Short mmCIF file of C-alpha atoms in Angstrom, two decimals:
data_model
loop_
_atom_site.label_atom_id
_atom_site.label_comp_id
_atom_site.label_asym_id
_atom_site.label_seq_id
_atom_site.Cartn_x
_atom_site.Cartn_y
_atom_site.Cartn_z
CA UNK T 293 137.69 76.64 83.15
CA UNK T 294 135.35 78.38 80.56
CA UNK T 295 132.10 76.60 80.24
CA UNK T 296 129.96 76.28 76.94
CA UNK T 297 126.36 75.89 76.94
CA UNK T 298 124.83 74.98 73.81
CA UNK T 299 121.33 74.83 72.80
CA UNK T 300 119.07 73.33 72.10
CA UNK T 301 120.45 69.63 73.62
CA UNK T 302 118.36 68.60 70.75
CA UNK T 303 116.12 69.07 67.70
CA UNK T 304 114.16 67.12 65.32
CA UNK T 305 114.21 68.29 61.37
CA UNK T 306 113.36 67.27 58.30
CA UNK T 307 116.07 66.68 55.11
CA UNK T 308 116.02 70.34 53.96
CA UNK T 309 115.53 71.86 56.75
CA UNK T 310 117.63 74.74 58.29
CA UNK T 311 118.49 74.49 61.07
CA UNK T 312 120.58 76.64 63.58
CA UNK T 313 122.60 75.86 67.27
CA UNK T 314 124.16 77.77 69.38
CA UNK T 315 126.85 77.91 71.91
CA UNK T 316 127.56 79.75 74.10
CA UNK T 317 130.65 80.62 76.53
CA UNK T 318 131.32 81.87 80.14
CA UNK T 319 133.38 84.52 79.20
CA UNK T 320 134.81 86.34 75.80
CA UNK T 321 136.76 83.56 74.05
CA UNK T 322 137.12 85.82 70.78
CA UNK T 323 136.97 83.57 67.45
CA UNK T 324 138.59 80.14 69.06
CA UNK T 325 136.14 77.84 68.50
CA UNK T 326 136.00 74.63 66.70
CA UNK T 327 132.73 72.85 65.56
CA UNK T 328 132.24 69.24 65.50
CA UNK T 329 129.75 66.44 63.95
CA UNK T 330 129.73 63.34 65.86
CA UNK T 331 127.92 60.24 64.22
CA UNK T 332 126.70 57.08 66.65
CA UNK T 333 129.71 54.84 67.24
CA UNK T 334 132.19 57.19 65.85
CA UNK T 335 134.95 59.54 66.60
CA UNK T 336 133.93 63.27 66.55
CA UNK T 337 134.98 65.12 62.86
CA UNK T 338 136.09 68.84 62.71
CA UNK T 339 133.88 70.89 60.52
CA UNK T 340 134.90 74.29 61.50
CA UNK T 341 137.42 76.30 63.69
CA UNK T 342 137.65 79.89 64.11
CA UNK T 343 134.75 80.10 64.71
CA UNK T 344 133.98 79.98 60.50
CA UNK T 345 136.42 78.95 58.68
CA UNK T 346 135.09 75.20 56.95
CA UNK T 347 137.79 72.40 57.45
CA UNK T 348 138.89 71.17 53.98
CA UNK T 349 136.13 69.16 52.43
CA UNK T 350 133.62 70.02 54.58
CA UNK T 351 130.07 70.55 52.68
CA UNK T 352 130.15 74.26 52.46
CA UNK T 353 126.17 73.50 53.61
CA UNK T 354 127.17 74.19 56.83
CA UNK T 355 128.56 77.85 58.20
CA UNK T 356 129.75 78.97 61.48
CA UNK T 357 129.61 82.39 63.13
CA UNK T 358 129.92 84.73 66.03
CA UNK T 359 132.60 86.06 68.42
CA UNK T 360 133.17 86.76 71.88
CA UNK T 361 130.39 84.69 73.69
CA UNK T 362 127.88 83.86 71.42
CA UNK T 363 128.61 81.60 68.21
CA UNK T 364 126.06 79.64 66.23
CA UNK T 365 125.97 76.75 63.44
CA UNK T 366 123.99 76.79 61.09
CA UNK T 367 123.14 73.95 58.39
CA UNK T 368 121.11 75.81 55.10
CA UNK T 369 119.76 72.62 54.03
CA UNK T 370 119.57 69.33 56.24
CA UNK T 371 120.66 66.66 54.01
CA UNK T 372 120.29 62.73 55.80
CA UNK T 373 124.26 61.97 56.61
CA UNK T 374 123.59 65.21 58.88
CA UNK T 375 121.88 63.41 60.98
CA UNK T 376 124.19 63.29 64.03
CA UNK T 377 125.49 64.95 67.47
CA UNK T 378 127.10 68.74 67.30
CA UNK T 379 129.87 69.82 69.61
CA UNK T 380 130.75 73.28 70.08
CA UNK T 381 134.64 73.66 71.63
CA UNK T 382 136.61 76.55 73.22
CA UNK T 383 140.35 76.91 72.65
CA UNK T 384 140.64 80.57 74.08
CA UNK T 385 142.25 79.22 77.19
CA UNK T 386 143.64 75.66 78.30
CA UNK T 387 141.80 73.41 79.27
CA UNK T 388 139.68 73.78 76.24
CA UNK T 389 136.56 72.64 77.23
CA UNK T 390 133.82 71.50 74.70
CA UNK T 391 129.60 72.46 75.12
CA UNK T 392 127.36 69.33 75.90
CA UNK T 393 126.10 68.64 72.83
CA UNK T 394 123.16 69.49 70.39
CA UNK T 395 121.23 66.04 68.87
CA UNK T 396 119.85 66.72 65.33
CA UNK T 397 116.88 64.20 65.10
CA UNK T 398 115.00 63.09 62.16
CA UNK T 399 111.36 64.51 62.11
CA UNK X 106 147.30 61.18 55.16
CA UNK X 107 147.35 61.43 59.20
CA UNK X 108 145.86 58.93 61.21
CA UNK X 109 145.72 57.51 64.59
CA UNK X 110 144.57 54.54 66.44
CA UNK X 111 144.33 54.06 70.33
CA UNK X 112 144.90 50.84 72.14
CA UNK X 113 144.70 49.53 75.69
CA UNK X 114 142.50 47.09 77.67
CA UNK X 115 138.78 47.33 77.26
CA UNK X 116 138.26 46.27 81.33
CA UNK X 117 139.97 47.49 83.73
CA UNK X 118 139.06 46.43 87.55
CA UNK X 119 138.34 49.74 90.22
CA UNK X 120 141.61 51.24 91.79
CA UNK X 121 143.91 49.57 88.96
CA UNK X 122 145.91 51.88 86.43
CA UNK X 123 144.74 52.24 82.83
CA UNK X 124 147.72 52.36 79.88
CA UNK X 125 146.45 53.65 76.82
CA UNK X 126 148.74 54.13 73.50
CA UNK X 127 147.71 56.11 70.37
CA UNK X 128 150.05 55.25 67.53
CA UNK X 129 149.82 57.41 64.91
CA UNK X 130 151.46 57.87 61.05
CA UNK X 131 151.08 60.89 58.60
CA UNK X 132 153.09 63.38 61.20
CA UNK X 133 155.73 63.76 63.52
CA UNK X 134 156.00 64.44 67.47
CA UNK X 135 159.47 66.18 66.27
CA UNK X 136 158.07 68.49 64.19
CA UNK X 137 157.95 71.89 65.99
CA UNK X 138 154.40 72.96 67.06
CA UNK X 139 152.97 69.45 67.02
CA UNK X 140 150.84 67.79 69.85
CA UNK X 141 148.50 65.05 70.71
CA UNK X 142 145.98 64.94 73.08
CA UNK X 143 143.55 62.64 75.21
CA UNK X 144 139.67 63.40 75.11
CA UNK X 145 137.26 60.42 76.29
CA UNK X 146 133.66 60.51 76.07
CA UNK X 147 131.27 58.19 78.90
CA UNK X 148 128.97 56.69 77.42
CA UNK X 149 125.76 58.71 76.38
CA UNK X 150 127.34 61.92 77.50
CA UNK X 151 129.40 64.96 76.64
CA UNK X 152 133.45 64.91 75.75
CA UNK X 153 136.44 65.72 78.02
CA UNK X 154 139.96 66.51 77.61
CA UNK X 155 142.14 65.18 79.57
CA UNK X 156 145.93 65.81 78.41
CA UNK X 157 148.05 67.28 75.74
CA UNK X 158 151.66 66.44 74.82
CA UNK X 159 154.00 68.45 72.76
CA UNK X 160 156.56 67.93 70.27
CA UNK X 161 159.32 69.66 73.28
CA UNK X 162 157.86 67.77 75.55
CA UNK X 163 155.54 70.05 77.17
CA UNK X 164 152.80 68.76 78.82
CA UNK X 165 149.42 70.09 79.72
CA UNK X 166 146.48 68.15 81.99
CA UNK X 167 143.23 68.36 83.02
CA UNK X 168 142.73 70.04 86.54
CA UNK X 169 140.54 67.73 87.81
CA UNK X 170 142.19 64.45 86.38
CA UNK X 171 146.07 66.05 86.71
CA UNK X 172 147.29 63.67 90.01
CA UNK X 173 145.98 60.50 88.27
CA UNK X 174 147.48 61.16 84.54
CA UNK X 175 150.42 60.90 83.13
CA UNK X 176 151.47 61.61 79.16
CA UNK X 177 154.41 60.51 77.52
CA UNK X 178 155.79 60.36 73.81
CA UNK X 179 158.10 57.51 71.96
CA UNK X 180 159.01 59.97 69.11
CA UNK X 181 160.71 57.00 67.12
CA UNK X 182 157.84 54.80 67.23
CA UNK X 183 155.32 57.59 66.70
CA UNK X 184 153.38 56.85 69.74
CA UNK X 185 152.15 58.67 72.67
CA UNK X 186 150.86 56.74 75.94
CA UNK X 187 148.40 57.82 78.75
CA UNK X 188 147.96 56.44 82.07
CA UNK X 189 145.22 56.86 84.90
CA UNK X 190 145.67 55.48 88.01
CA UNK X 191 143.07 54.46 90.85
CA UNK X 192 140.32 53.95 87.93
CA UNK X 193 137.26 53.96 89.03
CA UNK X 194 133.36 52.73 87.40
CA UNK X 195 133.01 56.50 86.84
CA UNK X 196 136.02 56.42 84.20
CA UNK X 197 134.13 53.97 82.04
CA UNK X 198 134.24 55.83 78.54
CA UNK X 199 135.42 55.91 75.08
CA UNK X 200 139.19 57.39 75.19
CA UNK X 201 140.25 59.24 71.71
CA UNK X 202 143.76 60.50 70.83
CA UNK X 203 143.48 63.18 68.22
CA UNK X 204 146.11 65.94 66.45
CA UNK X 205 146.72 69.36 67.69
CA UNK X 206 148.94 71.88 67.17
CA UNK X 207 150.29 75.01 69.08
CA UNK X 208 148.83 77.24 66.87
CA UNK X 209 145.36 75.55 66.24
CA UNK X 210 144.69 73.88 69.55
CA UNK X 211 141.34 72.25 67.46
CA UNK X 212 141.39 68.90 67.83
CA UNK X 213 142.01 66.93 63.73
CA UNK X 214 142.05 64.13 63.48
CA UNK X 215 140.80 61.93 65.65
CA UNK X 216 141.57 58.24 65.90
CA UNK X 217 138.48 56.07 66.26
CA UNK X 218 138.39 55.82 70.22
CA UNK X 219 138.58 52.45 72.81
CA UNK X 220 136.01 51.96 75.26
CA UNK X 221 137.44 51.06 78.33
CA UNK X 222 134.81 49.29 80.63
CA UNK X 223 135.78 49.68 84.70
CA UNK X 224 134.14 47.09 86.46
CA UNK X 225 135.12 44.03 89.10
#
């Protein structure tokens, strides 16, 4: 199975801020990957797929790029309902296989 | 608008079998190129998938889980159901159904999740 590694695990920022994570995977996955915001106690909620193309009403504050191994998200300017868990997800290959998770914390 | 909501017990008891259902609305498991899958989440910690389902029936499952799952589709009640046998504490987690496709294997939406609790 491909792994993803993202970093940081977590961050702290203020509302504003910008503020980038990465993922990474095992091997060349091309542009399948999906980005989701997770928010205590609920279900995860798509916010991009390949790699950065912004689901339908999805703040266009937040931008996904890269290809091949290394892709990054990147919110221009931390508003408070971003506060929240960030899952990176691979659908190259079955099973897709999601990265462990990157915490943004309020400063 | 698509939606779906998963139900089951929220304890189950070590070495019993876990049946989950995800009942869904807005879509169709006879629509070509449609699919659900499983994903669960323990508690403070990353998410898994588990298994996929498609609208022909195909079926797809985690390596490591594949001897205790099995996936299954009632077309005409819009439901797909999940089982897990010889549960253990370890599978304690929040389970999510969630829409896929063949074409966009992203996972959207996703129903709000059930924890299931494994404990005697």
């Amino acid at each position: 199975a491909i792994r993803m590694t993202q970093s940081p695990s977590s961050l702290s920022a203020s509302t504003g801020d910008r503020v980038t994570i990465t993922c990474r995977a095992s091997q060349g996955i091309s542009s399948y990957l999906a980005w989701y915001q997770q928010k205590p106690g609920k279900a995860p909620k798509l916010l991009i797929y390949a790699a950065s193309t912004l689901q339908s009403g999805v703040p266009s504050r937040f931008s996904g790029s890269g290809s091949g191994t290394d892709f990054t998200l990147t919110i221009s300017c931390l508003q408070s309902e971003d506060f929240a868990t960030y899952y990176c997800q691979q659908y190259y290959s079955y099973p897709p296989t999601f990265g462990g998770g990157t915490k943004v914390e309020i400063k | 608008q698509v939606t779906l909501r998963e139900s089951g017990p929220a304890l189950v008891k070590p070495t019993q079998t876990l049946t989950l259902t995800c009942t869904f609305s807005g879509f169709s498991l006879s629509t070509s190129g449609m699919c659900v899958s499983w994903i669960r989440q323990p508690p403070g910690k990353a998410l898994e998938w588990l298994a996929r389902i498609d609208w022909d029936d195909d079926k797809y499952y985690s390596t490591s889980l594949k001897t205790r799952l099995t996936i299954s589709k009632d077309t005409s009640k819009n439901q797909v159901v999940l089982t897990m046998t010889n549960m253990d504490p370890v599978d304690t987690a929040t389970y999510y159904c969630a829409r896929t496709s063949t074409v966009s294997n992203w996972f959207d939406p996703w129903g709000q999740g059930t924890l299931v609790t494994v404990s005697s």
